[in-house]
Amino acid sequence: MIATVVKLIVRRLLAAIPILLIVSALLFCVLRLLPVDPAAMSLPPTATIEEVEAKRREMGLDKPLPQQYLIWLSDALHGDFGRSIALRREAGSLVAATLPATIELALCAMVIAAMLGLGGGLLLFHLRGSVFEPVADLVSVLLLSIPEFLWGLILLFVFGVALQLMPFTGEVSPGLPIPHITGFLLLDSLLIGRFDVFLSACQHLILPAVALGLAFSPTIMRVLRSSLFDVYHEDYIEQARLRGLSEGHILLGHALKNAALPTLTLAGVQFGILFSGTLLVELIYSYPGMGNLMVDAVRNADLPLIQAIGLTYCIVVLVINTVVDSLYVVLNPKLRVR
């Protein structure tokens, strides 16, 4: 099994190389088509035409587009993604500083989505054939139709503004220190023993994480229910009944394990989409993650920063898909080859 997983990871890494090259080339070319002059934006408004042209030569913007891309790619392979035009800092360091916050938010949201999806899927399946099935199905469709940013606004208004039960801006309460060890605030606050910072960070994570979780859980619910319907047509379910096993034992002990496999694949895809979907939610809650950084970069036409963030999103999604496929191999004996 370990050998199969290692082979899968190696294949995925090899396949990721051309994918990253294609994505980076497309991103680079599309951004260069925008009516934006990075050289002029890097200089004060009082800069002369001669200074702008000199800056363009310094940045390599006077060279053909393929050559510009190769220069950028060579620098990126050495960890240099360029310098942010608006923030005057290295784009790579800005992404590295904000990525952990987005990962924390996405992981918490995925845990919530998985819990709601698992519970909701089992409930939908349990209500099959009853008078409550149409109501439960309608509720799941209603949940499915509400996007994450709308959930964010609803939760912010209800629990943040109207009831004033939860904080809804920033990462921690004002006045509390933000430790910088690994970059992951929840982990860092525990490492230094600041449980007040940990508690505050959890409180600030609840609303945005729940907003994302509520938006992505209905798909998991419905796929799990459909998978359970398919599994219940298998012969071993009937054999389990003939052995006298209770319906609860059959559902949780036999059917759920097999129905969870396609649901796991969907959850992996959903996690990649959810990670990208943090952008609007971070903006709504002023959460200092990579989504907020992306909004600022687009607003300022900060091309080096947009390129670095876009490539980072691509890498994270590829990693997520590799992890999910590896878990699928571990959980599904049929895929284990010697």
mmCIF file of C-alpha atoms in Angstrom, residues 4-197:
data_model
loop_
_atom_site.group_PDB
_atom_site.id
_atom_site.type_symbol
_atom_site.label_atom_id
_atom_site.label_comp_id
_atom_site.label_asym_id
_atom_site.label_seq_id
_atom_site.Cartn_x
_atom_site.Cartn_y
_atom_site.Cartn_z
ATOM 1 C CA THR A 4 1.245 2.421 -4.311
ATOM 2 C CA VAL A 5 0.812 5.731 -2.504
ATOM 3 C CA VAL A 6 4.426 6.724 -3.181
ATOM 4 C CA LYS A 7 4.026 5.909 -6.886
ATOM 5 C CA LEU A 8 0.850 7.984 -6.985
ATOM 6 C CA ILE A 9 2.561 10.953 -5.353
ATOM 7 C CA VAL A 10 5.514 10.707 -7.754
ATOM 8 C CA ARG A 11 3.162 10.599 -10.748
ATOM 9 C CA ARG A 12 1.236 13.572 -9.436
ATOM 10 C CA LEU A 13 4.422 15.573 -8.894
ATOM 11 C CA LEU A 14 5.614 14.809 -12.408
ATOM 12 C CA ALA A 15 2.213 15.761 -13.834
ATOM 13 C CA ALA A 16 2.214 18.975 -11.790
ATOM 14 C CA ILE A 17 5.302 20.308 -13.597
ATOM 15 C CA PRO A 18 3.669 20.899 -17.021
ATOM 16 C CA ILE A 19 0.458 22.057 -15.326
ATOM 17 C CA LEU A 20 2.321 24.720 -13.363
ATOM 18 C CA LEU A 21 4.264 25.775 -16.467
ATOM 19 C CA ILE A 22 1.068 26.153 -18.496
ATOM 20 C CA VAL A 23 -0.768 28.011 -15.719
ATOM 21 C CA SER A 24 2.152 30.337 -15.067
ATOM 22 C CA ALA A 25 2.578 31.067 -18.796
ATOM 23 C CA LEU A 26 -1.136 31.782 -19.267
ATOM 24 C CA LEU A 27 -1.218 33.969 -16.166
ATOM 25 C CA PHE A 28 1.892 35.860 -17.243
ATOM 26 C CA CYS A 29 0.628 36.464 -20.792
ATOM 27 C CA VAL A 30 -2.907 37.467 -19.777
ATOM 28 C CA LEU A 31 -1.630 39.971 -17.228
ATOM 29 C CA ARG A 32 0.754 41.459 -19.788
ATOM 30 C CA LEU A 33 -2.209 42.130 -22.088
ATOM 31 C CA LEU A 34 -3.752 44.469 -19.529
ATOM 32 C CA PRO A 35 -3.364 48.204 -20.233
ATOM 33 C CA VAL A 36 -1.016 48.611 -17.269
ATOM 34 C CA ASP A 37 2.617 49.728 -17.300
ATOM 35 C CA PRO A 38 4.416 48.169 -14.312
ATOM 36 C CA ALA A 39 7.420 50.421 -14.871
ATOM 37 C CA ALA A 40 5.373 53.620 -14.643
ATOM 38 C CA MET A 41 3.520 52.322 -11.592
ATOM 39 C CA SER A 42 6.808 51.530 -9.863
ATOM 40 C CA LEU A 43 7.914 55.174 -10.087
ATOM 41 C CA PRO A 44 6.539 58.372 -8.533
ATOM 42 C CA PRO A 45 3.950 60.313 -10.573
ATOM 43 C CA THR A 46 6.579 62.995 -11.225
ATOM 44 C CA ALA A 47 8.896 60.559 -13.061
ATOM 45 C CA THR A 48 9.994 61.650 -16.520
ATOM 46 C CA ILE A 49 9.572 59.620 -19.705
ATOM 47 C CA GLU A 50 13.308 58.895 -19.698
ATOM 48 C CA GLU A 51 13.091 57.501 -16.136
ATOM 49 C CA VAL A 52 10.118 55.326 -17.088
ATOM 50 C CA GLU A 53 11.963 53.952 -20.112
ATOM 51 C CA ALA A 54 15.036 53.258 -18.009
ATOM 52 C CA LYS A 55 12.853 51.422 -15.499
ATOM 53 C CA ARG A 56 11.274 49.387 -18.299
ATOM 54 C CA ARG A 57 14.733 48.287 -19.462
ATOM 55 C CA GLU A 58 15.697 47.466 -15.873
ATOM 56 C CA MET A 59 12.576 45.307 -15.457
ATOM 57 C CA GLY A 60 13.101 43.665 -18.863
ATOM 58 C CA LEU A 61 9.820 44.998 -20.232
ATOM 59 C CA ASP A 62 11.487 46.107 -23.464
ATOM 60 C CA LYS A 63 12.183 42.469 -24.411
ATOM 61 C CA PRO A 64 9.802 40.161 -26.347
ATOM 62 C CA LEU A 65 7.058 38.541 -24.261
ATOM 63 C CA PRO A 66 8.493 34.964 -24.404
ATOM 64 C CA GLN A 67 11.836 36.258 -23.185
ATOM 65 C CA GLN A 68 10.141 38.206 -20.396
ATOM 66 C CA TYR A 69 8.394 35.011 -19.289
ATOM 67 C CA LEU A 70 11.612 33.014 -19.292
ATOM 68 C CA ILE A 71 13.301 35.688 -17.166
ATOM 69 C CA TRP A 72 10.372 35.646 -14.721
ATOM 70 C CA LEU A 73 10.340 31.835 -14.650
ATOM 71 C CA SER A 74 14.072 31.678 -13.951
ATOM 72 C CA ASP A 75 13.680 34.137 -11.075
ATOM 73 C CA ALA A 76 10.601 32.271 -9.749
ATOM 74 C CA LEU A 77 12.508 28.974 -9.686
ATOM 75 C CA HIS A 78 15.014 30.722 -7.433
ATOM 76 C CA GLY A 79 12.245 31.974 -5.142
ATOM 77 C CA ASP A 80 12.071 35.498 -6.580
ATOM 78 C CA PHE A 81 8.514 36.299 -7.705
ATOM 79 C CA GLY A 82 9.206 39.972 -8.204
ATOM 80 C CA ARG A 83 8.527 43.001 -6.074
ATOM 81 C CA SER A 84 5.051 44.240 -5.249
ATOM 82 C CA ILE A 85 4.396 47.501 -7.070
ATOM 83 C CA ALA A 86 2.001 48.895 -4.457
ATOM 84 C CA LEU A 87 3.484 47.525 -1.218
ATOM 85 C CA ARG A 88 7.177 47.794 -2.219
ATOM 86 C CA ARG A 89 7.931 44.352 -0.762
ATOM 87 C CA GLU A 90 8.854 40.988 -2.202
ATOM 88 C CA ALA A 91 5.720 39.308 -3.584
ATOM 89 C CA GLY A 92 6.839 35.896 -2.330
ATOM 90 C CA SER A 93 7.215 37.107 1.256
ATOM 91 C CA LEU A 94 3.778 38.750 1.162
ATOM 92 C CA VAL A 95 2.178 35.499 -0.004
ATOM 93 C CA ALA A 96 4.100 33.486 2.593
ATOM 94 C CA ALA A 97 2.897 35.837 5.335
ATOM 95 C CA THR A 98 -0.800 35.565 4.414
ATOM 96 C CA LEU A 99 -1.053 31.961 3.167
ATOM 97 C CA PRO A 100 -1.162 30.324 6.649
ATOM 98 C CA ALA A 101 -4.198 32.411 7.661
ATOM 99 C CA THR A 102 -6.083 31.318 4.541
ATOM 100 C CA ILE A 103 -5.104 27.672 5.087
ATOM 101 C CA GLU A 104 -6.356 27.844 8.695
ATOM 102 C CA LEU A 105 -9.646 29.348 7.561
ATOM 103 C CA ALA A 106 -10.080 26.803 4.754
ATOM 104 C CA LEU A 107 -9.266 23.840 7.023
ATOM 105 C CA CYS A 108 -11.709 24.976 9.721
ATOM 106 C CA ALA A 109 -14.372 25.571 7.063
ATOM 107 C CA MET A 110 -13.769 22.133 5.542
ATOM 108 C CA VAL A 111 -14.126 20.459 8.942
ATOM 109 C CA ILE A 112 -17.442 22.252 9.427
ATOM 110 C CA ALA A 113 -18.574 21.382 5.888
ATOM 111 C CA ALA A 114 -17.617 17.716 6.394
ATOM 112 C CA MET A 115 -19.470 17.496 9.714
ATOM 113 C CA LEU A 116 -22.575 19.184 8.328
ATOM 114 C CA GLY A 117 -22.361 17.188 5.106
ATOM 115 C CA LEU A 118 -21.987 13.847 6.908
ATOM 116 C CA GLY A 119 -24.752 14.577 9.392
ATOM 117 C CA GLY A 120 -27.040 16.077 6.785
ATOM 118 C CA GLY A 121 -26.441 13.239 4.317
ATOM 119 C CA LEU A 122 -27.265 10.599 6.922
ATOM 120 C CA LEU A 123 -30.375 12.549 7.916
ATOM 121 C CA LEU A 124 -31.552 12.882 4.302
ATOM 122 C CA PHE A 125 -31.034 9.163 3.792
ATOM 123 C CA HIS A 126 -32.795 8.302 7.069
ATOM 124 C CA LEU A 127 -35.840 10.362 6.033
ATOM 125 C CA ARG A 128 -36.186 8.547 2.683
ATOM 126 C CA GLY A 129 -39.727 7.447 2.041
ATOM 127 C CA SER A 130 -41.142 9.483 4.919
ATOM 128 C CA VAL A 131 -43.407 12.513 4.795
ATOM 129 C CA PHE A 132 -40.429 14.657 5.798
ATOM 130 C CA GLU A 133 -38.303 13.680 2.768
ATOM 131 C CA PRO A 134 -39.636 16.452 0.455
ATOM 132 C CA VAL A 135 -39.098 19.046 3.199
ATOM 133 C CA ALA A 136 -35.538 17.864 3.875
ATOM 134 C CA ASP A 137 -34.790 17.803 0.146
ATOM 135 C CA LEU A 138 -36.155 21.336 -0.246
ATOM 136 C CA VAL A 139 -34.009 22.573 2.649
ATOM 137 C CA SER A 140 -30.883 21.017 1.129
ATOM 138 C CA VAL A 141 -31.615 22.660 -2.242
ATOM 139 C CA LEU A 142 -32.175 25.987 -0.484
ATOM 140 C CA LEU A 143 -28.845 25.673 1.315
ATOM 141 C CA LEU A 144 -27.190 24.735 -1.965
ATOM 142 C CA SER A 145 -28.458 27.904 -3.647
ATOM 143 C CA ILE A 146 -26.935 30.317 -1.103
ATOM 144 C CA PRO A 147 -23.303 31.260 -1.960
ATOM 145 C CA GLU A 148 -20.593 31.690 0.645
ATOM 146 C CA PHE A 149 -20.448 35.490 0.497
ATOM 147 C CA LEU A 150 -24.200 35.712 1.184
ATOM 148 C CA TRP A 151 -23.825 33.380 4.168
ATOM 149 C CA GLY A 152 -21.002 35.634 5.305
ATOM 150 C CA LEU A 153 -23.201 38.725 5.166
ATOM 151 C CA ILE A 154 -26.125 36.962 6.887
ATOM 152 C CA LEU A 155 -23.988 35.636 9.741
ATOM 153 C CA LEU A 156 -22.204 38.960 10.138
ATOM 154 C CA PHE A 157 -25.472 40.863 10.421
ATOM 155 C CA VAL A 158 -27.204 38.372 12.746
ATOM 156 C CA PHE A 159 -24.425 37.293 15.120
ATOM 157 C CA GLY A 160 -22.041 40.211 14.742
ATOM 158 C CA VAL A 161 -24.239 43.285 14.418
ATOM 159 C CA ALA A 162 -27.738 42.423 15.672
ATOM 160 C CA LEU A 163 -26.930 40.026 18.531
ATOM 161 C CA GLN A 164 -23.306 41.145 19.032
ATOM 162 C CA LEU A 165 -22.317 37.617 20.045
ATOM 163 C CA MET A 166 -19.244 37.134 17.863
ATOM 164 C CA PRO A 167 -16.405 39.338 16.614
ATOM 165 C CA PHE A 168 -16.432 39.829 12.864
ATOM 166 C CA THR A 169 -13.343 41.823 11.891
ATOM 167 C CA GLY A 170 -9.685 40.937 11.919
ATOM 168 C CA GLU A 171 -7.829 37.877 13.181
ATOM 169 C CA VAL A 172 -7.666 38.597 16.936
ATOM 170 C CA SER A 173 -9.049 41.203 19.309
ATOM 171 C CA PRO A 174 -7.255 44.580 19.418
ATOM 172 C CA GLY A 175 -4.420 44.709 21.927
ATOM 173 C CA LEU A 176 -3.544 41.025 21.757
ATOM 174 C CA PRO A 177 -0.135 40.094 20.354
ATOM 175 C CA ILE A 178 0.147 38.042 17.158
ATOM 176 C CA PRO A 179 2.983 35.510 17.550
ATOM 177 C CA HIS A 180 5.117 34.715 14.488
ATOM 178 C CA ILE A 181 6.648 31.240 14.691
ATOM 179 C CA THR A 182 5.115 28.994 12.036
ATOM 180 C CA GLY A 183 2.704 31.598 10.644
ATOM 181 C CA PHE A 184 -0.320 29.584 11.763
ATOM 182 C CA LEU A 185 -1.910 31.713 14.485
ATOM 183 C CA LEU A 186 -3.785 28.920 16.279
ATOM 184 C CA LEU A 187 -0.657 26.784 16.502
ATOM 185 C CA ASP A 188 1.664 29.671 17.392
ATOM 186 C CA SER A 189 -0.590 30.886 20.210
ATOM 187 C CA LEU A 190 -0.506 27.400 21.747
ATOM 188 C CA LEU A 191 3.264 27.125 21.310
ATOM 189 C CA ILE A 192 3.835 30.277 23.377
ATOM 190 C CA GLY A 193 1.129 29.374 25.899
ATOM 191 C CA ARG A 194 -1.157 32.324 25.100
ATOM 192 C CA PHE A 195 -4.547 30.670 25.433
ATOM 193 C CA ASP A 196 -6.248 34.073 25.399
ATOM 194 C CA VAL A 197 -4.858 34.656 21.901
#
